[in-house]
XYZ file of C-alpha atoms in Angstrom:
253
model
C 0.080 -0.141 0.061
C 1.514 3.414 -1.185
C 1.408 6.295 1.341
C -1.161 8.081 -0.525
C -3.500 4.610 -0.571
C -3.151 4.835 3.151
C -5.098 8.142 3.074
C -7.410 6.919 0.374
C -7.825 3.225 1.053
C -10.828 2.991 -1.226
C -9.580 4.894 -4.083
C -9.978 3.353 -7.665
C -7.763 3.671 -10.639
C -9.371 5.974 -13.272
C -8.530 7.567 -16.608
C -10.841 10.497 -15.997
C -11.219 13.183 -13.515
C -10.496 12.357 -9.996
C -11.911 14.136 -6.879
C -10.204 13.668 -3.443
C -12.622 14.349 -0.445
C -12.342 15.610 2.872
C -15.330 15.090 5.132
C -16.628 16.904 8.106
C -15.483 16.829 11.896
C -15.170 13.332 13.251
C -16.663 11.573 9.661
C -15.145 9.370 7.256
C -15.274 8.157 3.542
C -18.685 6.784 3.964
C -20.120 10.055 4.198
C -19.293 10.682 0.375
C -21.054 7.381 -0.918
C -23.997 9.158 -2.095
C -21.920 11.747 -3.985
C -19.375 9.280 -5.239
C -22.054 7.413 -6.706
C -23.705 10.071 -8.461
C -20.287 11.550 -9.721
C -19.627 7.806 -11.306
C -22.694 8.623 -13.590
C -20.772 11.392 -14.801
C -17.186 9.832 -15.406
C -15.907 11.471 -12.305
C -14.022 9.283 -9.730
C -14.411 10.429 -6.305
C -12.664 8.917 -3.146
C -13.060 9.938 0.558
C -10.244 10.399 2.671
C -9.499 8.473 5.965
C -7.763 10.513 8.299
C -5.909 8.922 11.653
C -8.219 7.842 14.434
C -11.074 6.434 12.830
C -11.745 3.251 10.741
C -9.023 1.338 9.986
C -6.901 3.962 11.325
C -8.644 4.068 14.670
C -5.229 3.026 16.648
C -3.396 6.365 15.240
C -3.597 9.392 17.011
C -5.668 12.091 15.241
C -4.105 15.299 14.055
C -4.876 18.112 16.602
C -3.630 20.885 13.860
C -4.035 21.828 10.386
C -0.207 21.973 10.436
C 0.147 18.509 11.361
C -2.604 17.343 8.939
C -0.595 18.957 6.068
C 2.631 17.495 6.932
C 1.077 14.108 6.480
C -0.403 14.980 3.162
C 3.070 16.469 2.147
C 4.809 13.251 3.355
C 2.732 10.877 1.905
C 2.352 12.642 -1.572
C 6.446 13.195 -1.589
C 7.218 9.387 -0.598
C 4.603 8.653 -3.453
C 6.719 10.631 -6.294
C 3.468 12.896 -6.476
C 1.628 10.238 -8.751
C -1.587 10.621 -7.101
C -1.346 14.199 -7.862
C -0.092 14.163 -11.334
C -2.973 13.910 -13.406
C -6.513 15.246 -13.732
C -7.959 15.946 -10.464
C -9.809 18.331 -7.724
C -10.284 18.520 -4.261
C -13.351 18.570 -2.482
C -14.583 19.313 1.200
C -17.810 19.523 3.600
C -17.872 21.843 6.240
C -14.962 21.896 8.250
C -13.558 19.511 5.582
C -13.618 22.458 3.010
C -10.644 24.382 5.278
C -8.692 21.172 4.861
C -9.228 20.604 1.046
C -8.473 24.553 0.712
C -5.410 24.330 2.776
C -4.252 21.075 1.027
C -4.498 23.136 -2.284
C -2.278 25.778 -1.255
C 0.171 23.238 -0.146
C -0.185 21.448 -3.547
C 0.437 24.183 -5.707
C 3.606 25.022 -3.917
C 4.821 21.102 -4.373
C 6.375 19.909 -7.732
C 3.175 18.252 -8.700
C 0.185 19.116 -10.871
C -2.058 21.752 -9.688
C -5.506 20.678 -8.909
C -8.175 21.394 -11.468
C -10.827 22.480 -9.037
C -11.646 23.127 -5.708
C -14.969 22.285 -4.520
C -15.896 24.038 -1.090
C -19.227 22.752 0.349
C -21.060 24.237 3.396
C -18.271 26.520 4.377
C -17.611 29.818 5.303
C -14.645 31.838 3.678
C -11.434 31.158 5.714
C -10.973 34.604 7.247
C -14.370 34.281 9.037
C -13.951 30.762 10.308
C -14.511 31.411 14.546
C -13.292 29.510 17.594
C -16.708 28.118 18.388
C -15.149 26.722 21.671
C -16.433 23.096 21.385
C -13.059 21.589 21.593
C -12.810 22.716 24.933
C -16.391 21.383 26.183
C -16.775 18.355 28.343
C -17.408 15.046 26.544
C -21.358 15.244 27.090
C -21.589 19.050 26.273
C -19.231 18.392 22.924
C -21.544 15.701 21.582
C -24.805 17.608 22.405
C -23.221 20.510 20.720
C -22.176 18.501 17.518
C -25.680 16.450 17.407
C -27.571 19.794 17.577
C -25.874 21.043 14.601
C -26.852 18.061 12.740
C -24.008 16.178 12.163
C -24.709 13.380 14.502
C -27.849 11.598 14.645
C -29.185 11.443 18.267
C -29.611 7.710 18.461
C -26.219 7.279 18.382
C -25.667 9.690 21.640
C -27.201 6.613 23.354
C -24.443 4.085 22.377
C -21.556 4.604 24.547
C -19.484 2.184 23.200
C -19.652 4.126 19.904
C -19.003 7.460 21.793
C -16.101 5.919 23.472
C -14.633 5.502 19.956
C -15.697 8.684 18.710
C -14.716 11.212 21.454
C -10.925 11.414 20.393
C -11.245 11.806 16.910
C -13.982 14.370 17.258
C -12.025 16.507 19.707
C -9.062 16.452 17.797
C -11.035 17.726 14.903
C -12.791 20.062 16.745
C -9.483 21.480 17.968
C -8.226 21.879 14.265
C -11.482 23.780 13.467
C -11.166 26.162 16.593
C -7.385 26.769 16.178
C -7.655 27.532 12.558
C -5.895 30.877 12.013
C -6.201 32.227 8.339
C -3.233 33.480 6.865
C -3.121 35.504 3.739
C -1.279 34.281 0.729
C -1.488 34.931 -2.843
C -4.522 33.801 -4.639
C -4.624 30.328 -5.788
C -4.466 29.165 -9.639
C -7.264 26.737 -8.978
C -10.891 27.726 -10.029
C -13.103 27.407 -7.154
C -16.847 26.319 -6.815
C -18.490 27.164 -3.594
C -21.950 25.327 -2.532
C -24.532 26.293 -0.030
C -27.510 24.910 1.257
C -30.534 27.402 0.838
C -31.640 26.299 3.887
C -28.294 26.659 5.837
C -28.171 29.096 8.715
C -24.703 28.538 9.433
C -23.258 29.508 6.290
C -24.567 32.787 5.221
C -25.235 33.439 1.409
C -24.116 37.162 1.798
C -20.440 36.095 2.494
C -20.073 33.306 -0.097
C -18.580 35.928 -2.814
C -15.671 36.164 -0.531
C -14.350 32.958 -1.400
C -13.698 34.697 -4.857
C -10.638 36.352 -3.352
C -8.946 32.835 -2.987
C -8.710 32.189 -6.792
C -7.434 33.975 -9.650
C -9.022 31.286 -11.816
C -12.807 30.756 -12.314
C -15.132 31.310 -9.722
C -18.997 30.025 -8.942
C -21.103 30.220 -6.074
C -24.596 28.076 -6.248
C -26.967 27.397 -3.728
C -28.934 23.899 -3.517
C -32.073 23.031 -2.196
C -30.793 21.571 0.964
C -29.664 22.353 4.555
C -26.177 22.165 5.719
C -25.755 18.088 5.343
C -26.031 18.368 1.451
C -24.679 15.107 0.530
C -28.000 13.118 0.802
C -28.884 11.345 -2.302
C -30.890 14.300 -3.658
C -28.195 16.769 -2.782
C -25.401 14.602 -4.140
C -27.169 14.675 -7.620
C -27.527 18.211 -7.423
C -24.143 19.002 -6.472
C -22.588 16.468 -9.432
C -24.477 18.663 -11.531
C -22.655 21.973 -10.598
C -19.433 20.049 -10.546
C -19.983 18.831 -14.126
C -20.825 22.030 -15.268
C -18.133 23.796 -13.620
C -15.559 21.212 -15.360
C -17.048 22.186 -18.868
C -16.670 25.660 -18.321
C -13.242 25.130 -17.074
C -12.261 23.122 -20.132
C -14.032 25.630 -22.531
């Protein structure tokens, strides 16, 4: 298994466009199954990232800062000879995973590999407006309750103590990454950006989305889907895939 395969264990070889996807707090690759299936119908191969502390990497210590996460990505890409990032590919993130994808895009344009051809930002405020929510410093019960209140955790799981025991460490670490995020000013990316928000998402104001435009010197589009914050349902994934496909057509002319 290559270093990149450790990060993307369900990756499939493709001759077409490839999207590397990064999930929201405490989630794993299964989050993207509906989007993966919808994208496959359009010839796009999507694979979700498996970060340490969850799934088959549950015994590994999770990252507590964006810097540590980027260091793993850089080491894996370098040891792999940048082969995973040498073709026709893009990056996608959902919620906090969008910040991860954005910072990875910044990293990759500095490395000796092909630039991403597209960055897809889903359900995320612009990087300079990301707040410290304080969630990472809450007690176990309060952290789970706040996360569940955001809609990212089914209420039924709160009663499963064995599941919560496994989830606490990666969830708290992910909140630390998010709460500790500090945006640094850098040149705009040579990467087109597509942002998507749910029309019924109160956490990502529509009026802010245009501010993502400052992060690219390429094509920029901002779209609104008929979803809430958690847009990766079957219907939301199909709608998002249509927007991604239209964006790729526009990029390619």
